[in-house]
Amino acid sequence: MKLYSNTPAEYFEESPAKEGFNLKEFLLKYTKYWPYIFLSVILALSAAYVKNQFTAPTYKTESKFLIKENDNSLDILDLTGLVGKGVGKQAQKLANESILMKSKPLAEQVLGHLDFDVEYYTEGPFIKTEIYNARPVTVTLDWDHTQLTDGFLKLSWANDQSFQVELVDDEYFLAVPGQVRKEKVENPKFKNASFAFGDWVESDLFKFKVNSPAPSGAGEIFLKFRDLKSLVAQYAGDNFQVFTVDETASILSLSLICNQPEKGQLYLNTLMEVYLDNELKDKTLIASNTVDFIDSQIS
């Protein structure tokens, strides 16, 4: 007797082995796109080159500044010896000094020691580049007179006796003594005459003189006059940062982003000198007032 089952037969199929990554096949797959990829790379590099050529370089200068702890020798009337001590007090002092160093009054005081009111530029193939120590001439401004700011003036000379002045921009701003806001001036007119080195160049637009002429031979340089308000906004703005190096240290780190590294370092050095000078004056005044108070009580 034969038995037949109506259960369908089960068949098992062996799955094919997975193949590994085929680099050659992958590259051949995208070979047809290589002209577009190559063109994209060329365009990106060209755009980056053009942008770098037409953008003024920026530099970051840094300095470290030690904030000394409170000098207890001046706490003559502190009988408990607890004034100004502790980590919290030192942290508060660092925070206060950080705000002070970024303040506009201190920046104005520092800029009063520097000659940043005149910027010197040389003409490049794409943009003008600011220089400082290598400037061929030195310009002095009379800020009691109206000055044309925020635009380029071109100085050119053929010898060390005289020079010519040319206004090269279409728009300037006029800084008038006693006025807070500057006036916009479009296409100002100025006669391109010759002026002697060391003599004042005076008109309704500006008053300045050019000293230290370059050696004999032809030359040119571009000038830009900067009023104090615009300089303070630049050097006390977001480009200047003050922060603590470490929570346990009484050292502040100063950083300034600018277009001229020599001027940036000079500003930071002068800032620290002015700060120390102000601190010394404050301590001297406090000590003098304390002695005067004690003398008045004894008498």
mmCIF file of C-alpha atoms in Angstrom:
data_model
loop_
_atom_site.group_PDB
_atom_site.id
_atom_site.type_symbol
_atom_site.label_atom_id
_atom_site.label_comp_id
_atom_site.label_asym_id
_atom_site.label_seq_id
_atom_site.Cartn_x
_atom_site.Cartn_y
_atom_site.Cartn_z
ATOM 1 C CA MET A 1 0.000 0.000 0.000
ATOM 2 C CA LYS A 2 1.392 3.370 -1.013
ATOM 3 C CA LEU A 3 0.764 6.542 0.892
ATOM 4 C CA TYR A 4 0.694 9.883 -0.849
ATOM 5 C CA SER A 5 0.957 13.200 0.968
ATOM 6 C CA ASN A 6 -0.914 16.236 -0.284
ATOM 7 C CA THR A 7 1.474 18.611 1.493
ATOM 8 C CA PRO A 8 3.302 20.711 -1.091
ATOM 9 C CA ALA A 9 6.967 20.018 -1.285
ATOM 10 C CA GLU A 10 9.278 22.582 0.280
ATOM 11 C CA TYR A 11 12.134 23.840 -1.752
ATOM 12 C CA PHE A 12 15.122 25.715 -0.330
ATOM 13 C CA GLU A 13 17.069 28.015 -2.538
ATOM 14 C CA GLU A 14 20.607 28.895 -1.638
ATOM 15 C CA SER A 15 21.099 32.693 -1.606
ATOM 16 C CA PRO A 16 23.993 33.897 -3.695
ATOM 17 C CA ALA A 17 27.081 35.068 -1.799
ATOM 18 C CA LYS A 18 27.342 38.819 -1.365
ATOM 19 C CA GLU A 19 29.974 40.415 -3.498
ATOM 20 C CA GLY A 20 32.494 42.883 -2.019
ATOM 21 C CA PHE A 21 32.838 46.570 -2.936
ATOM 22 C CA ASN A 22 34.085 46.946 -6.487
ATOM 23 C CA LEU A 23 36.127 50.149 -6.704
ATOM 24 C CA LYS A 24 36.649 49.913 -10.459
ATOM 25 C CA GLU A 25 32.950 49.547 -11.131
ATOM 26 C CA PHE A 26 32.193 52.457 -8.803
ATOM 27 C CA LEU A 27 34.664 54.757 -10.587
ATOM 28 C CA LEU A 28 33.446 53.755 -14.036
ATOM 29 C CA LYS A 29 29.909 54.528 -12.960
ATOM 30 C CA TYR A 30 30.770 58.183 -12.290
ATOM 31 C CA THR A 31 33.364 58.666 -15.018
ATOM 32 C CA LYS A 32 30.826 60.325 -17.264
ATOM 33 C CA TYR A 33 30.420 63.127 -14.725
ATOM 34 C CA TRP A 34 34.140 63.974 -14.448
ATOM 35 C CA PRO A 35 33.975 67.078 -16.730
ATOM 36 C CA TYR A 36 31.347 68.648 -14.468
ATOM 37 C CA ILE A 37 33.288 67.759 -11.318
ATOM 38 C CA PHE A 38 36.498 69.175 -12.794
ATOM 39 C CA LEU A 39 34.727 72.365 -13.874
ATOM 40 C CA SER A 40 33.165 72.794 -10.398
ATOM 41 C CA VAL A 41 36.578 72.490 -8.724
ATOM 42 C CA ILE A 42 38.102 75.039 -11.104
ATOM 43 C CA LEU A 43 35.255 77.510 -10.533
ATOM 44 C CA ALA A 44 35.459 77.115 -6.730
ATOM 45 C CA LEU A 45 39.225 77.678 -6.682
ATOM 46 C CA SER A 46 38.891 80.678 -9.013
ATOM 47 C CA ALA A 47 36.176 82.235 -6.850
ATOM 48 C CA ALA A 48 38.275 81.732 -3.709
ATOM 49 C CA TYR A 49 41.324 83.310 -5.404
ATOM 50 C CA VAL A 50 39.354 86.337 -6.614
ATOM 51 C CA LYS A 51 37.773 86.833 -3.194
ATOM 52 C CA ASN A 52 41.183 86.712 -1.483
ATOM 53 C CA GLN A 53 42.617 89.200 -3.950
ATOM 54 C CA PHE A 54 39.780 91.685 -3.440
ATOM 55 C CA THR A 55 39.531 91.292 0.354
ATOM 56 C CA ALA A 56 41.871 93.078 2.737
ATOM 57 C CA PRO A 57 43.747 90.609 4.966
ATOM 58 C CA THR A 58 42.921 90.582 8.676
ATOM 59 C CA TYR A 59 45.267 89.787 11.538
ATOM 60 C CA LYS A 60 44.713 88.811 15.157
ATOM 61 C CA THR A 61 47.087 90.240 17.752
ATOM 62 C CA GLU A 62 47.088 89.033 21.332
ATOM 63 C CA SER A 63 48.588 90.040 24.671
ATOM 64 C CA LYS A 64 48.445 88.763 28.221
ATOM 65 C CA PHE A 65 47.921 91.183 31.087
ATOM 66 C CA LEU A 66 48.398 90.435 34.791
ATOM 67 C CA ILE A 67 45.845 91.977 37.130
ATOM 68 C CA LYS A 68 47.436 92.171 40.559
ATOM 69 C CA GLU A 69 45.408 91.397 43.622
ATOM 70 C CA ASN A 70 44.307 94.222 45.869
ATOM 71 C CA ASP A 71 47.226 95.833 47.630
ATOM 72 C CA ASN A 72 46.385 95.571 51.326
ATOM 73 C CA SER A 73 49.051 98.099 52.195
ATOM 74 C CA LEU A 74 46.563 100.778 51.139
ATOM 75 C CA ASP A 75 43.779 99.450 53.370
ATOM 76 C CA ILE A 76 44.899 101.575 56.300
ATOM 77 C CA LEU A 77 41.443 101.766 57.853
ATOM 78 C CA ASP A 78 40.646 98.072 57.326
ATOM 79 C CA LEU A 79 40.868 96.830 60.923
ATOM 80 C CA THR A 80 39.362 93.406 60.174
ATOM 81 C CA GLY A 81 41.695 92.553 57.300
ATOM 82 C CA LEU A 82 38.791 91.027 55.373
ATOM 83 C CA VAL A 83 38.250 93.695 52.734
ATOM 84 C CA GLY A 84 38.895 92.681 49.142
ATOM 85 C CA LYS A 85 39.925 89.089 49.845
ATOM 86 C CA GLY A 86 38.756 85.749 48.532
ATOM 87 C CA VAL A 87 38.365 84.049 45.168
ATOM 88 C CA GLY A 88 34.984 85.675 44.596
ATOM 89 C CA LYS A 89 36.397 89.147 45.081
ATOM 90 C CA GLN A 90 39.237 88.468 42.639
ATOM 91 C CA ALA A 91 36.830 87.092 40.019
ATOM 92 C CA GLN A 92 34.676 90.183 40.419
ATOM 93 C CA LYS A 93 37.735 92.396 40.034
ATOM 94 C CA LEU A 94 38.718 90.620 36.793
ATOM 95 C CA ALA A 95 35.196 91.025 35.429
ATOM 96 C CA ASN A 96 35.207 94.729 36.285
ATOM 97 C CA GLU A 97 38.619 95.280 34.686
ATOM 98 C CA SER A 98 37.516 93.421 31.551
ATOM 99 C CA ILE A 99 34.587 95.808 31.149
ATOM 100 C CA LEU A 100 36.834 98.785 31.853
ATOM 101 C CA MET A 101 39.337 97.762 29.172
ATOM 102 C CA LYS A 102 36.569 97.577 26.573
ATOM 103 C CA SER A 103 35.112 100.930 27.573
ATOM 104 C CA LYS A 104 35.020 103.815 25.125
ATOM 105 C CA PRO A 105 36.516 106.400 27.529
ATOM 106 C CA LEU A 106 39.638 104.248 27.961
ATOM 107 C CA ALA A 107 39.847 103.639 24.198
ATOM 108 C CA GLU A 108 39.601 107.376 23.612
ATOM 109 C CA GLN A 109 42.398 107.967 26.122
ATOM 110 C CA VAL A 110 44.599 105.334 24.458
ATOM 111 C CA LEU A 111 44.000 106.686 20.941
ATOM 112 C CA GLY A 112 45.006 110.110 22.204
ATOM 113 C CA HIS A 113 48.544 108.710 22.561
ATOM 114 C CA LEU A 114 48.584 107.254 19.030
ATOM 115 C CA ASP A 115 48.665 108.693 15.523
ATOM 116 C CA PHE A 116 45.932 106.483 14.098
ATOM 117 C CA ASP A 117 43.932 109.434 12.744
ATOM 118 C CA VAL A 118 45.773 109.103 9.424
ATOM 119 C CA GLU A 119 45.893 105.768 7.597
ATOM 120 C CA TYR A 120 48.474 105.122 4.866
ATOM 121 C CA TYR A 121 47.841 102.801 1.904
ATOM 122 C CA THR A 122 49.803 101.563 -1.098
ATOM 123 C CA GLU A 123 48.148 100.690 -4.400
ATOM 124 C CA GLY A 124 48.136 96.982 -5.246
ATOM 125 C CA PRO A 125 46.970 95.142 -8.378
ATOM 126 C CA PHE A 126 43.508 94.586 -6.848
ATOM 127 C CA ILE A 127 43.140 96.478 -3.548
ATOM 128 C CA LYS A 128 44.915 99.065 -1.448
ATOM 129 C CA THR A 129 47.033 97.702 1.410
ATOM 130 C CA GLU A 130 47.487 99.597 4.673
ATOM 131 C CA ILE A 131 51.033 100.197 5.931
ATOM 132 C CA TYR A 132 52.340 101.828 9.087
ATOM 133 C CA ASN A 133 56.051 101.742 9.948
ATOM 134 C CA ALA A 134 57.103 101.631 6.295
ATOM 135 C CA ARG A 135 55.224 104.806 5.344
ATOM 136 C CA PRO A 136 57.326 107.162 3.204
ATOM 137 C CA VAL A 137 55.745 110.349 4.645
ATOM 138 C CA THR A 138 54.107 111.443 7.889
ATOM 139 C CA VAL A 139 50.923 113.539 7.881
ATOM 140 C CA THR A 140 49.753 115.826 10.698
ATOM 141 C CA LEU A 141 46.092 116.913 10.950
ATOM 142 C CA ASP A 142 44.574 119.981 12.576
ATOM 143 C CA TRP A 143 41.352 118.714 14.158
ATOM 144 C CA ASP A 144 40.324 122.231 15.123
ATOM 145 C CA HIS A 145 39.621 122.568 11.413
ATOM 146 C CA THR A 146 37.042 120.791 9.263
ATOM 147 C CA GLN A 147 38.411 117.501 7.935
ATOM 148 C CA LEU A 148 37.386 115.282 5.043
ATOM 149 C CA THR A 149 37.173 111.695 6.365
ATOM 150 C CA ASP A 150 36.360 108.121 5.305
ATOM 151 C CA GLY A 151 37.662 108.464 1.765
ATOM 152 C CA PHE A 152 41.006 108.278 -0.029
ATOM 153 C CA LEU A 153 43.287 111.191 -0.853
ATOM 154 C CA LYS A 154 46.154 110.536 -3.230
ATOM 155 C CA LEU A 155 49.519 112.153 -2.550
ATOM 156 C CA SER A 156 52.090 112.059 -5.353
ATOM 157 C CA TRP A 157 55.507 113.653 -5.704
ATOM 158 C CA ALA A 158 58.342 113.813 -8.229
ATOM 159 C CA ASN A 159 60.999 115.078 -5.794
ATOM 160 C CA ASP A 160 61.474 115.838 -2.093
ATOM 161 C CA GLN A 161 60.401 119.460 -2.454
ATOM 162 C CA SER A 162 56.696 119.424 -3.342
ATOM 163 C CA PHE A 163 53.702 117.127 -3.760
ATOM 164 C CA GLN A 164 50.196 117.096 -5.273
ATOM 165 C CA VAL A 165 46.853 116.196 -3.678
ATOM 166 C CA GLU A 166 44.008 114.445 -5.504
ATOM 167 C CA LEU A 167 40.577 113.346 -4.269
ATOM 168 C CA VAL A 168 39.916 109.917 -5.766
ATOM 169 C CA ASP A 169 36.582 108.852 -4.220
ATOM 170 C CA ASP A 170 33.059 109.995 -5.055
ATOM 171 C CA GLU A 171 31.840 110.139 -1.466
ATOM 172 C CA TYR A 172 33.349 111.433 1.780
ATOM 173 C CA PHE A 173 32.192 112.589 5.189
ATOM 174 C CA LEU A 174 32.979 115.979 6.648
ATOM 175 C CA ALA A 175 33.931 116.089 10.334
ATOM 176 C CA VAL A 176 33.156 119.557 11.677
ATOM 177 C CA PRO A 177 34.539 120.605 15.093
ATOM 178 C CA GLY A 178 31.765 120.831 17.685
ATOM 179 C CA GLN A 179 29.317 118.707 15.693
ATOM 180 C CA VAL A 180 28.481 115.143 16.707
ATOM 181 C CA ARG A 181 27.363 113.905 13.304
ATOM 182 C CA LYS A 182 29.419 114.055 10.144
ATOM 183 C CA GLU A 183 28.077 115.519 6.911
ATOM 184 C CA LYS A 184 28.078 113.497 3.701
ATOM 185 C CA VAL A 185 29.947 115.138 0.827
ATOM 186 C CA GLU A 186 29.612 113.804 -2.723
ATOM 187 C CA ASN A 187 32.144 114.581 -5.461
ATOM 188 C CA PRO A 188 33.996 117.351 -3.584
ATOM 189 C CA LYS A 189 36.026 119.725 -5.711
ATOM 190 C CA PHE A 190 39.664 120.470 -4.963
ATOM 191 C CA LYS A 191 42.228 122.118 -7.180
ATOM 192 C CA ASN A 192 45.174 119.789 -7.741
ATOM 193 C CA ALA A 193 47.955 122.269 -7.028
ATOM 194 C CA SER A 194 51.492 121.720 -5.765
ATOM 195 C CA PHE A 195 52.319 122.104 -2.080
ATOM 196 C CA ALA A 196 55.633 122.194 -0.306
ATOM 197 C CA PHE A 197 56.567 119.541 2.243
ATOM 198 C CA GLY A 198 56.214 120.914 5.763
ATOM 199 C CA ASP A 199 53.649 123.589 4.824
ATOM 200 C CA TRP A 200 49.983 123.457 5.798
ATOM 201 C CA VAL A 201 47.545 122.444 3.074
ATOM 202 C CA GLU A 202 44.317 124.273 3.917
ATOM 203 C CA SER A 203 40.905 124.514 2.243
ATOM 204 C CA ASP A 204 37.243 124.291 3.230
ATOM 205 C CA LEU A 205 37.630 120.507 3.235
ATOM 206 C CA PHE A 206 40.733 119.870 5.328
ATOM 207 C CA LYS A 207 43.886 121.187 6.914
ATOM 208 C CA PHE A 208 47.038 119.076 7.116
ATOM 209 C CA LYS A 209 50.754 119.111 6.449
ATOM 210 C CA VAL A 210 53.116 116.454 5.133
ATOM 211 C CA ASN A 211 56.424 115.973 6.922
ATOM 212 C CA SER A 212 59.378 113.640 6.467
ATOM 213 C CA PRO A 213 59.411 113.536 2.670
ATOM 214 C CA ALA A 214 60.574 110.376 0.980
ATOM 215 C CA PRO A 215 64.069 110.200 -0.542
ATOM 216 C CA SER A 216 64.568 111.913 -3.879
ATOM 217 C CA GLY A 217 62.553 110.293 -6.620
ATOM 218 C CA ALA A 218 58.936 109.923 -7.619
ATOM 219 C CA GLY A 219 56.390 108.251 -5.376
ATOM 220 C CA GLU A 220 52.776 108.164 -4.289
ATOM 221 C CA ILE A 221 50.655 107.109 -1.342
ATOM 222 C CA PHE A 222 46.961 107.073 -0.456
ATOM 223 C CA LEU A 223 45.678 108.633 2.764
ATOM 224 C CA LYS A 224 42.476 108.209 4.722
ATOM 225 C CA PHE A 225 41.602 110.572 7.596
ATOM 226 C CA ARG A 226 39.802 109.046 10.600
ATOM 227 C CA ASP A 227 37.967 111.052 13.251
ATOM 228 C CA LEU A 228 38.192 110.027 16.916
ATOM 229 C CA LYS A 229 34.600 108.782 17.131
ATOM 230 C CA SER A 230 35.031 106.269 14.319
ATOM 231 C CA LEU A 231 38.347 105.072 15.757
ATOM 232 C CA VAL A 232 36.803 104.518 19.195
ATOM 233 C CA ALA A 233 33.969 102.524 17.611
ATOM 234 C CA GLN A 234 36.534 100.352 15.844
ATOM 235 C CA TYR A 235 38.956 99.692 18.705
ATOM 236 C CA ALA A 236 36.312 99.349 21.438
ATOM 237 C CA GLY A 237 33.938 97.281 19.289
ATOM 238 C CA ASP A 238 33.467 93.590 18.612
ATOM 239 C CA ASN A 239 36.942 93.214 17.103
ATOM 240 C CA PHE A 240 38.455 93.754 20.557
ATOM 241 C CA GLN A 241 37.911 90.979 23.098
ATOM 242 C CA VAL A 242 38.968 90.604 26.742
ATOM 243 C CA PHE A 243 38.597 87.317 28.621
ATOM 244 C CA THR A 244 40.182 85.463 31.534
ATOM 245 C CA VAL A 245 42.837 82.871 30.761
ATOM 246 C CA ASP A 246 41.863 80.605 33.651
ATOM 247 C CA GLU A 247 39.365 80.689 36.508
ATOM 248 C CA THR A 248 42.140 80.399 39.082
ATOM 249 C CA ALA A 249 44.506 82.905 37.443
ATOM 250 C CA SER A 250 44.410 86.696 37.600
ATOM 251 C CA ILE A 251 45.512 87.092 33.973
ATOM 252 C CA LEU A 252 43.450 88.661 31.217
ATOM 253 C CA SER A 253 43.916 87.814 27.562
ATOM 254 C CA LEU A 254 43.510 90.701 25.110
ATOM 255 C CA SER A 255 42.876 90.048 21.418
ATOM 256 C CA LEU A 256 42.348 92.521 18.593
ATOM 257 C CA ILE A 257 41.425 91.786 14.973
ATOM 258 C CA CYS A 258 42.641 94.459 12.557
ATOM 259 C CA ASN A 259 44.001 94.994 9.054
ATOM 260 C CA GLN A 260 47.430 96.169 10.195
ATOM 261 C CA PRO A 261 49.260 93.920 12.729
ATOM 262 C CA GLU A 262 51.806 96.581 13.728
ATOM 263 C CA LYS A 263 49.025 98.996 14.695
ATOM 264 C CA GLY A 264 47.146 96.244 16.508
ATOM 265 C CA GLN A 265 50.108 95.341 18.700
ATOM 266 C CA LEU A 266 50.882 98.998 19.334
ATOM 267 C CA TYR A 267 47.312 99.609 20.475
ATOM 268 C CA LEU A 268 47.376 96.691 22.926
ATOM 269 C CA ASN A 269 50.733 97.769 24.370
ATOM 270 C CA THR A 270 49.565 101.362 24.788
ATOM 271 C CA LEU A 271 46.292 100.160 26.342
ATOM 272 C CA MET A 272 48.159 98.279 29.040
ATOM 273 C CA GLU A 273 50.472 101.227 29.688
ATOM 274 C CA VAL A 274 47.557 103.643 30.044
ATOM 275 C CA TYR A 275 45.722 101.198 32.332
ATOM 276 C CA LEU A 276 48.757 100.883 34.638
ATOM 277 C CA ASP A 277 49.235 104.643 34.646
ATOM 278 C CA ASN A 278 45.574 105.213 35.586
ATOM 279 C CA GLU A 279 45.798 102.560 38.311
ATOM 280 C CA LEU A 280 48.889 104.209 39.779
ATOM 281 C CA LYS A 281 47.179 107.604 39.780
ATOM 282 C CA ASP A 282 44.107 106.127 41.527
ATOM 283 C CA LYS A 283 46.216 104.466 44.217
ATOM 284 C CA THR A 284 48.188 107.654 44.767
ATOM 285 C CA LEU A 285 44.972 109.660 45.082
ATOM 286 C CA ILE A 286 43.472 107.149 47.542
ATOM 287 C CA ALA A 287 46.601 107.144 49.681
ATOM 288 C CA SER A 288 46.787 110.949 49.638
ATOM 289 C CA ASN A 289 43.114 111.318 50.619
ATOM 290 C CA THR A 290 43.521 108.736 53.400
ATOM 291 C CA VAL A 291 46.517 110.562 54.869
ATOM 292 C CA ASP A 292 44.680 113.884 54.652
ATOM 293 C CA PHE A 293 41.684 112.364 56.454
ATOM 294 C CA ILE A 294 43.838 110.968 59.273
ATOM 295 C CA ASP A 295 45.680 114.290 59.649
ATOM 296 C CA SER A 296 42.378 116.160 59.858
ATOM 297 C CA GLN A 297 41.094 113.788 62.560
ATOM 298 C CA ILE A 298 44.271 114.073 64.628
ATOM 299 C CA SER A 299 44.279 117.857 64.395
#
